[in-house]
Tab-separated table of C-alpha atoms in Angstrom:
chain	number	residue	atom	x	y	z
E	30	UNK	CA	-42.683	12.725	1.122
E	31	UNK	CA	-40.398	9.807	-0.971
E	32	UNK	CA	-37.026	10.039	-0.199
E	33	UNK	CA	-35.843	10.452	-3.565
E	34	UNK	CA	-37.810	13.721	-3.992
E	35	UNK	CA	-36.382	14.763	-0.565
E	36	UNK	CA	-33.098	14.421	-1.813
E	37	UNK	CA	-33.903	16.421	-4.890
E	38	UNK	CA	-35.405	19.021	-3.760
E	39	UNK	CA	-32.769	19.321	-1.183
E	40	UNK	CA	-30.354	19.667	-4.173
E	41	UNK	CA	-32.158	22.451	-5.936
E	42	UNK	CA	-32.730	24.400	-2.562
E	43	UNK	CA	-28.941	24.328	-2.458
E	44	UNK	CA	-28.879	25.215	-5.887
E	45	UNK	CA	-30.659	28.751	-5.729
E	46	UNK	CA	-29.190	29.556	-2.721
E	47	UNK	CA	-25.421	29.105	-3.329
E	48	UNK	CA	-26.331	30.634	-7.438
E	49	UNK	CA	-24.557	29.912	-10.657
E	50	UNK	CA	-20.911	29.644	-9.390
E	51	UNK	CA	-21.340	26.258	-7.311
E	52	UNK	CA	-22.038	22.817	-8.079
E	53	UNK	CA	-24.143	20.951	-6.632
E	54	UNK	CA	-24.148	16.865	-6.860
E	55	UNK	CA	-25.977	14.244	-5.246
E	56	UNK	CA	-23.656	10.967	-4.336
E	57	UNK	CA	-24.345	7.626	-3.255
E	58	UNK	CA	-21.718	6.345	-1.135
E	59	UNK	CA	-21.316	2.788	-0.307
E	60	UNK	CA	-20.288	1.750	3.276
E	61	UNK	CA	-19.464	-1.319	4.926
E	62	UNK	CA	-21.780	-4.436	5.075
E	63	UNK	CA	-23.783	-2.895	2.833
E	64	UNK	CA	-24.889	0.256	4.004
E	65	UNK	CA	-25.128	2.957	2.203
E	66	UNK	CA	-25.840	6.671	2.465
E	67	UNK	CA	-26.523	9.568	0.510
E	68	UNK	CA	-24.419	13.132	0.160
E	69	UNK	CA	-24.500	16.408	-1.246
E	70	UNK	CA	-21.005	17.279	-2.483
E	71	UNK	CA	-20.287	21.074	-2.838
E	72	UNK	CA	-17.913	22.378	-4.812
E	73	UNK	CA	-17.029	26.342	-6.475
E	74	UNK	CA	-16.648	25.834	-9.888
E	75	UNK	CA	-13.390	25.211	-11.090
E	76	UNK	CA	-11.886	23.477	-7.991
E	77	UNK	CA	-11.627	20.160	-6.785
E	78	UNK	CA	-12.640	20.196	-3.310
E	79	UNK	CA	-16.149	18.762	-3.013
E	80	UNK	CA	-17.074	18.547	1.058
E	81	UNK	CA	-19.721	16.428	1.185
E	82	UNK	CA	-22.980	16.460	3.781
E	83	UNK	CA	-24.716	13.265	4.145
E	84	UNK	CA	-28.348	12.924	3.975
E	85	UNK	CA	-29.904	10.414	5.599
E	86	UNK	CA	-30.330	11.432	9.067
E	87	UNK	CA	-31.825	14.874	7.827
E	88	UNK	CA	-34.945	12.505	5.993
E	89	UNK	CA	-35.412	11.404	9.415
E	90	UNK	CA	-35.401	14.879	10.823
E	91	UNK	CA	-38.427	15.532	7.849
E	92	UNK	CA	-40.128	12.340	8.930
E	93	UNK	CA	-40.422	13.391	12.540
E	94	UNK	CA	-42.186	16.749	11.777
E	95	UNK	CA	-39.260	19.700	11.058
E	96	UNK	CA	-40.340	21.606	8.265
E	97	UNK	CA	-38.181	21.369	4.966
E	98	UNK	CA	-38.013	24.996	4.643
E	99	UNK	CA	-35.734	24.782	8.035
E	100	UNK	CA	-33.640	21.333	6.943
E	101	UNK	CA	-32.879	23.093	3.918
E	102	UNK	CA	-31.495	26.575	5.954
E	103	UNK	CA	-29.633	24.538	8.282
E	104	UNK	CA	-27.885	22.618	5.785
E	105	UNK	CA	-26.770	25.349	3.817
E	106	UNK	CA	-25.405	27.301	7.189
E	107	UNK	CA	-23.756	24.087	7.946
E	108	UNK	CA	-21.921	24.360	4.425
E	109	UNK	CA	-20.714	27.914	5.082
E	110	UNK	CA	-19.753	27.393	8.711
E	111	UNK	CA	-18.627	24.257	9.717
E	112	UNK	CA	-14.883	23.595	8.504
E	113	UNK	CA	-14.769	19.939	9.188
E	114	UNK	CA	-16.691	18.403	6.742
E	115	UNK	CA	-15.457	15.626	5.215
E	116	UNK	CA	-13.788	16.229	1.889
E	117	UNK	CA	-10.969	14.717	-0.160
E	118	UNK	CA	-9.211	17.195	-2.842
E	119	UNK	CA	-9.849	15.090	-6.055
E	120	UNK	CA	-6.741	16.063	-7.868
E	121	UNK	CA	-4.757	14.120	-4.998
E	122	UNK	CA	-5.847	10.511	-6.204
E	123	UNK	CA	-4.572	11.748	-9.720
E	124	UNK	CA	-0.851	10.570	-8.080
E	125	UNK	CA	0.033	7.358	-6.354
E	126	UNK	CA	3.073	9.143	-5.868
E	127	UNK	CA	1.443	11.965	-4.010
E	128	UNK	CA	-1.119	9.402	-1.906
E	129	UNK	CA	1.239	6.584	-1.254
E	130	UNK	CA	2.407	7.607	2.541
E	131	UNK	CA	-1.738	7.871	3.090
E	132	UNK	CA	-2.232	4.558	2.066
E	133	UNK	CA	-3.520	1.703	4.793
E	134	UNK	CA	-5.826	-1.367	5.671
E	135	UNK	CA	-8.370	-2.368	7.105
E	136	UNK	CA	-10.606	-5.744	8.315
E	137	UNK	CA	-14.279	-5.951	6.858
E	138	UNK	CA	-16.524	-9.245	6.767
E	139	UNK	CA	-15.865	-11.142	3.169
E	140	UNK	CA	-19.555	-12.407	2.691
E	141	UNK	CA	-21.599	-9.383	3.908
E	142	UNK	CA	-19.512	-6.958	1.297
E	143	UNK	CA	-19.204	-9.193	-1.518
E	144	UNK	CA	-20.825	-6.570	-4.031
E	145	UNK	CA	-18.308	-4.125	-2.887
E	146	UNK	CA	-15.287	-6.636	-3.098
E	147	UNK	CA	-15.740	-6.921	-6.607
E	148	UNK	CA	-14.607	-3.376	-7.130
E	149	UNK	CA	-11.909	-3.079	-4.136
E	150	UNK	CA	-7.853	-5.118	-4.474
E	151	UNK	CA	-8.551	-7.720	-1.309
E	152	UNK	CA	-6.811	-10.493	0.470
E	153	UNK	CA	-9.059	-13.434	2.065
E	154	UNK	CA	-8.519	-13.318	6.061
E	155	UNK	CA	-10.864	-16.425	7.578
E	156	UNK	CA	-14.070	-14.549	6.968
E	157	UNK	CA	-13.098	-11.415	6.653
E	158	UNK	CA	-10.631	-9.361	3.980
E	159	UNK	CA	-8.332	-6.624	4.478
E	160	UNK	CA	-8.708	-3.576	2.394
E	161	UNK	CA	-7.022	-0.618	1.431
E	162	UNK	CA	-8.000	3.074	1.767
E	163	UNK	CA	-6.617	6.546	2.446
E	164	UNK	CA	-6.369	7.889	5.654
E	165	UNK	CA	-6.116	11.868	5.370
E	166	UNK	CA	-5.871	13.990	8.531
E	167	UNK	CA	-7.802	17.258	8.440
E	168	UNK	CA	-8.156	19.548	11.530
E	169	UNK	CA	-9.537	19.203	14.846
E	170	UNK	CA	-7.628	15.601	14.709
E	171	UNK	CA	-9.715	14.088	12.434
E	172	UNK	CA	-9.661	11.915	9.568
E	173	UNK	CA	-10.587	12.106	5.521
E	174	UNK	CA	-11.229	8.189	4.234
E	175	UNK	CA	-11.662	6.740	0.929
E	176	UNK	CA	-11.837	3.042	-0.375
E	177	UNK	CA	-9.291	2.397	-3.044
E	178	UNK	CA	-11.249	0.604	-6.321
E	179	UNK	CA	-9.618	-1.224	-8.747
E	180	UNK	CA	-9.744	1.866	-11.152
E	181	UNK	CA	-7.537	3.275	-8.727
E	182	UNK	CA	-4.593	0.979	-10.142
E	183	UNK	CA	-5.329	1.372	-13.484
E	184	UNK	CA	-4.801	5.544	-13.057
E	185	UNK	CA	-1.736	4.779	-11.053
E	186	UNK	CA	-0.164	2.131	-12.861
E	187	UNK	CA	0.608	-0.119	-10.120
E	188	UNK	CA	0.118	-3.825	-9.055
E	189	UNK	CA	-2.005	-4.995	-6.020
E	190	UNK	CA	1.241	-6.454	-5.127
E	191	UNK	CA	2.032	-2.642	-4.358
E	192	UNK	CA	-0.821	-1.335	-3.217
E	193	UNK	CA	-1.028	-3.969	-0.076
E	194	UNK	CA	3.201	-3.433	0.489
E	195	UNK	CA	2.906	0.218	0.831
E	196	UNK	CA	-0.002	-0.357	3.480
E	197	UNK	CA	1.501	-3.085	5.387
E	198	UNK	CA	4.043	-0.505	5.706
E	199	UNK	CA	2.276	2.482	6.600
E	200	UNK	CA	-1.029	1.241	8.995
E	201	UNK	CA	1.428	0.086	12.617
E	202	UNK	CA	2.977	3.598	11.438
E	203	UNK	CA	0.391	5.664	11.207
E	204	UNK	CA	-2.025	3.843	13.164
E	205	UNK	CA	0.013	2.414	16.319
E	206	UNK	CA	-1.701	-0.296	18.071
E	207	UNK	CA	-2.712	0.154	21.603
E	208	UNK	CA	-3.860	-2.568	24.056
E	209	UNK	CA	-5.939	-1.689	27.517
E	210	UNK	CA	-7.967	-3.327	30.272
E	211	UNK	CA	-11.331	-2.598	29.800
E	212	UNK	CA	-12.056	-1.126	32.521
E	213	UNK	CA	-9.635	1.689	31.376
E	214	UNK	CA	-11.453	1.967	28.510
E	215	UNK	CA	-15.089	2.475	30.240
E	216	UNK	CA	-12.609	4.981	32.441
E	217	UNK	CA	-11.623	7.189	29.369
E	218	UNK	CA	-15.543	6.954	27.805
E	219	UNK	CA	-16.681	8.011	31.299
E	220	UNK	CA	-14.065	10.823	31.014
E	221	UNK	CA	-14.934	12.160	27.032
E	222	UNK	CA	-18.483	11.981	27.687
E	223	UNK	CA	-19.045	13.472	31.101
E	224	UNK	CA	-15.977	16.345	30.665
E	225	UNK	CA	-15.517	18.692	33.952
E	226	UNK	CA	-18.392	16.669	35.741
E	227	UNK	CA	-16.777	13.386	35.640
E	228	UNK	CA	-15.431	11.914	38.915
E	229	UNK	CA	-13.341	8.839	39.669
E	230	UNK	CA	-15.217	7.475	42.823
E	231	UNK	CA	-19.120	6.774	41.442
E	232	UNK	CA	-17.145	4.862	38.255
E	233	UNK	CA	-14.459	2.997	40.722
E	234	UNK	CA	-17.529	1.707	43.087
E	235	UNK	CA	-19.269	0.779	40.334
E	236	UNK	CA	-16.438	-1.373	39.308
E	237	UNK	CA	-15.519	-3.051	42.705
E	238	UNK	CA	-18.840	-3.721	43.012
E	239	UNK	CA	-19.298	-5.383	39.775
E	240	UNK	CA	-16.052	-7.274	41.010
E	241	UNK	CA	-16.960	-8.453	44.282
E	242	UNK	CA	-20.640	-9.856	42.613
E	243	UNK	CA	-18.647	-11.828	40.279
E	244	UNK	CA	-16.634	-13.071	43.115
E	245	UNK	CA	-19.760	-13.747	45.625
E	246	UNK	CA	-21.524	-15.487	42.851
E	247	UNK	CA	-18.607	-17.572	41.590
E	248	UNK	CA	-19.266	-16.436	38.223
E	249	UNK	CA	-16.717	-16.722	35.833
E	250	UNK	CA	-15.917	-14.025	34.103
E	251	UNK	CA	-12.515	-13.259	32.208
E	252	UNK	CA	-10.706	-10.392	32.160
E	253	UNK	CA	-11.081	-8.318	28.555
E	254	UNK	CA	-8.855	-6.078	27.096
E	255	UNK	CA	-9.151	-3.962	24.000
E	256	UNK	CA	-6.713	-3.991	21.485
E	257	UNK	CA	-7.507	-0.988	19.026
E	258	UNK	CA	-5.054	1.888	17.020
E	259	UNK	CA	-4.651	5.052	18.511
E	260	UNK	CA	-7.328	6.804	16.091
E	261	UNK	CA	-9.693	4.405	17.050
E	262	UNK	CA	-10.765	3.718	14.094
E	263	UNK	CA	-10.547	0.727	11.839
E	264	UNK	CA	-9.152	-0.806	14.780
E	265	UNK	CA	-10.138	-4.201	14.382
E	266	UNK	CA	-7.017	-4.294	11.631
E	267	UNK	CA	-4.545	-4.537	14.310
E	268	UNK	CA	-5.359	-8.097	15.169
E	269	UNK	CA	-3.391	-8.696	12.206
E	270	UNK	CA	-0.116	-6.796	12.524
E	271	UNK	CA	2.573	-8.542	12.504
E	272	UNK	CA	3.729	-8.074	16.590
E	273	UNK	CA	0.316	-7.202	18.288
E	274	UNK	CA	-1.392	-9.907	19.931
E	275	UNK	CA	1.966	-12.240	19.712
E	276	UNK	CA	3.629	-9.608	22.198
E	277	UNK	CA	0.709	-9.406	24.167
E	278	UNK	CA	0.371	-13.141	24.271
E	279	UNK	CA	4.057	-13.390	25.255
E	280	UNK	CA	3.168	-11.161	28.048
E	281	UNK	CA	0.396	-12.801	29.785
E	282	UNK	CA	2.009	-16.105	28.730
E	283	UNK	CA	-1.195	-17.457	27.177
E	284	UNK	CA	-2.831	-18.618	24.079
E	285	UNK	CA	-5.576	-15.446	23.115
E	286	UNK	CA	-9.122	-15.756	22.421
E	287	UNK	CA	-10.276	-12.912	20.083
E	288	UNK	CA	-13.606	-11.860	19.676
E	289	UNK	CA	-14.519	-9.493	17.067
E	290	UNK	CA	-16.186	-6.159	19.011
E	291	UNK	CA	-17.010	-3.862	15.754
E	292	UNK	CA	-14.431	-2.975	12.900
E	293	UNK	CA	-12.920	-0.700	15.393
E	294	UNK	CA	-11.581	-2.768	18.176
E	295	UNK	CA	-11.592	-6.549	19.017
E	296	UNK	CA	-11.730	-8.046	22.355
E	297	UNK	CA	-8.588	-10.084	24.224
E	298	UNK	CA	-9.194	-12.525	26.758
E	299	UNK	CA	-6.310	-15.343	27.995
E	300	UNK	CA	-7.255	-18.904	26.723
E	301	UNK	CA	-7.073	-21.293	29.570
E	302	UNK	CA	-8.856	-23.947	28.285
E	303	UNK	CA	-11.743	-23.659	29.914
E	304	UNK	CA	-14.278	-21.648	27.500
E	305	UNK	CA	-17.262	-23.047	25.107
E	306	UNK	CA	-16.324	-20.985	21.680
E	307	UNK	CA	-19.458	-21.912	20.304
E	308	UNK	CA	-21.732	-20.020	23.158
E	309	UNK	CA	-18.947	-16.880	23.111
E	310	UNK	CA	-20.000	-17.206	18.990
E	311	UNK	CA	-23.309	-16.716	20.049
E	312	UNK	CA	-22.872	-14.064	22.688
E	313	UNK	CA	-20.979	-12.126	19.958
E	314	UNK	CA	-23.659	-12.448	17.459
E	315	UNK	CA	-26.247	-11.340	19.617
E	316	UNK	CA	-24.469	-8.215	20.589
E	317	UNK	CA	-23.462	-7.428	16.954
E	318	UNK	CA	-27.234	-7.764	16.020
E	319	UNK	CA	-28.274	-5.861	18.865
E	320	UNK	CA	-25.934	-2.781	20.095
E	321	UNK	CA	-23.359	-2.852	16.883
E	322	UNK	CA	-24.175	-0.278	13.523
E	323	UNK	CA	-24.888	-2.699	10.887
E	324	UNK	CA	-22.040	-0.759	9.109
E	325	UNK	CA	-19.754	-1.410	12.103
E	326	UNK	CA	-20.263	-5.090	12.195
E	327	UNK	CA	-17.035	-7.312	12.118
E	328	UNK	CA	-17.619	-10.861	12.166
E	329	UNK	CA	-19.766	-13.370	14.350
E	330	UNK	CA	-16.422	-15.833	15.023
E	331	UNK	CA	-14.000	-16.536	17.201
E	332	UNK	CA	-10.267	-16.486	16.550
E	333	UNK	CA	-7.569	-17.899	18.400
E	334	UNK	CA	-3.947	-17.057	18.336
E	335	UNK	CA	-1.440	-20.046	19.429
E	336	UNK	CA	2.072	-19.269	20.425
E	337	UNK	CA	3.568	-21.802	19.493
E	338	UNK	CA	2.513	-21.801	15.397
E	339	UNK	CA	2.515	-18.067	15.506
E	340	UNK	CA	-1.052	-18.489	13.572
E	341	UNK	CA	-4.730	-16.924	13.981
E	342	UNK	CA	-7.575	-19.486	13.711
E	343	UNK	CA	-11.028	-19.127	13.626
E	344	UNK	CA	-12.442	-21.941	16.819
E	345	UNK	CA	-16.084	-21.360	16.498
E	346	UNK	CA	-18.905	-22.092	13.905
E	347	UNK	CA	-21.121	-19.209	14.651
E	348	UNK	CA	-23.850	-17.751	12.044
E	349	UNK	CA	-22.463	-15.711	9.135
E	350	UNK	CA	-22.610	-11.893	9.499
E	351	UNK	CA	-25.164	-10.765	6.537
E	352	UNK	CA	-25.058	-7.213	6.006
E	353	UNK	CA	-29.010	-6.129	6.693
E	354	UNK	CA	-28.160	-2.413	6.476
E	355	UNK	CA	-29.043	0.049	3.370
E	356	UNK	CA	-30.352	3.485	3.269
């Protein structure tokens, strides 16, 4: 079956089920590096809020042999039961007054999402550009997002100028940075996915050993620390707050290498001279091709922040991050 008629008939399923009083809309929603996926938004007629179910995973579901008769139930029981699908009340981008607080930015590669950046208020950053969007909270400690277009302004009245003030003020706020060894990190993975089962010994051993190879081998190998915001999303933004990396630098009394993980967290290491930029390019690129969601893709580079100009630099030539991912 063509996608297109999946979608559609997916739609009028939906359509006959929930009757005369909903409506029903197929969206296209564009996502970073140029992915983009397909949603259902659901609304009662008359209000605003539209949650919205994307698509493109069900397909899949279709393509590997489940019946559409069952996609089609499941979908519409995760409509009426599952109160944390993403949805942002329409009426509230009517107001910049009533969104303002919400506003933030974040880091996405220039070249790959040069279509988008046509429609979005940007500033150049090396490769990449910051953006603007709205963070919303909903339950279960979630978040609602939405790009901020150019139309935006025009309803609101206001000036990029303002836009990119009001989320240079509100993203360290709302989104506090947080730096961490990573070995913490694998720690606190180990923790979220394993639950009640997980145990510190098996995870420690598996460290020291790691350790004491490195050390037998004489293999260099720094140590890496993830800087990220407490959401943990979008992360990759805090590279560029004003205090982040120059406290951290301070700290370890270092130049800092940093090394672009995924738009949600970058890599640390201390500088001391000693490392080839242009094969930690290419060790970066390979893992972005092969482990990273095209949509979660960063940047191919590396950056270097110097103490003593207070500046970020890009200190590699690696290959351009081209945004492969679509439906």
């Amino acid at each position: 079956m063509r996608y297109e008629f999946f979608l559609q008939l997916v739609k009028d399923d939906l359509e006959k089920r929930l009757g005369n009083n909903y409506v029903v809309v197929l969206r296209t929603i564009p996502k970073n590096n140029g992915v983009v996926r397909d949603g259902i938004s659901i609304s009662k007629i008359g209000e605003s809020v539209a949650p919205t179910i994307y698509l493109n995973d069900w397909y899949q579901e279709l393509l590997d042999g489940e019946p559409l008769s069952k996609i089609c139930s499941r979908i519409y029981q995760l409509y009426l039961t599952d109160p944390n699908l993403p949805y942002l009340d329409s009426n509230i981008l009517a107001s910049y007054e009533s969104v303002k607080e919400h506003i933030v930015y974040k880091l996405i590669n220039t070249q790959a999402n040069a279509s988008l950046l046509k429609k979005l208020p940007h500033i150049p950053f090396h490769d990449m550009s910051m953006i603007c969007y709205l963070l919303m909270e909903r339950q279960e400690n979630g978040y609602i997002t939405a790009f901020i277009y150019k139309d935006h302004l025009k309803t609101w009245n206001i000036q990029e100028k303002d836009l990119f003030l009001s989320a240079i003020q509100n993203t360290p706020r709302l989104l506090p940075p947080i730096i961490q060894p990573m070995n913490d990190v694998l720690k606190q993975l180990a923790i979220e996915m394993l639950g009640d089962s997980y145990q510190d010994a098996p995870l420690d051993i598996l460290l020291e050993t790691a350790a004491e190879y490195r050390i037998q081998e004489n293999t260099l190998f720094p140590t890496l620390y993830v800087l990220t915001n407490q959401a943990r999303i979008n992360g990759a933004a805090c590279m560029i707050y004003p205090q982040a990396i120059k406290d951290f630098a301070k700290s370890r009394n270092q130049d800092i290498l940093i090394l672009p993980s995924s738009i949600h967290e970058v890599l640390l290491i201390e500088d001391d001279g000693h490392y080839d930029y242009e094969d930690m390019s290419t060790l970066v690129g390979e893992i972005n091709s092969s482990e990273v969601p095209p949509e979660d893709r960063l940047s191919n580079q590396i950056y270097r922040y110097n103490r003593e100009s207070d500046q970020i630099t890009v200190v590699s030539h690696g290959t351009s991050l081209i945004g492969t991912g679509n439906r």
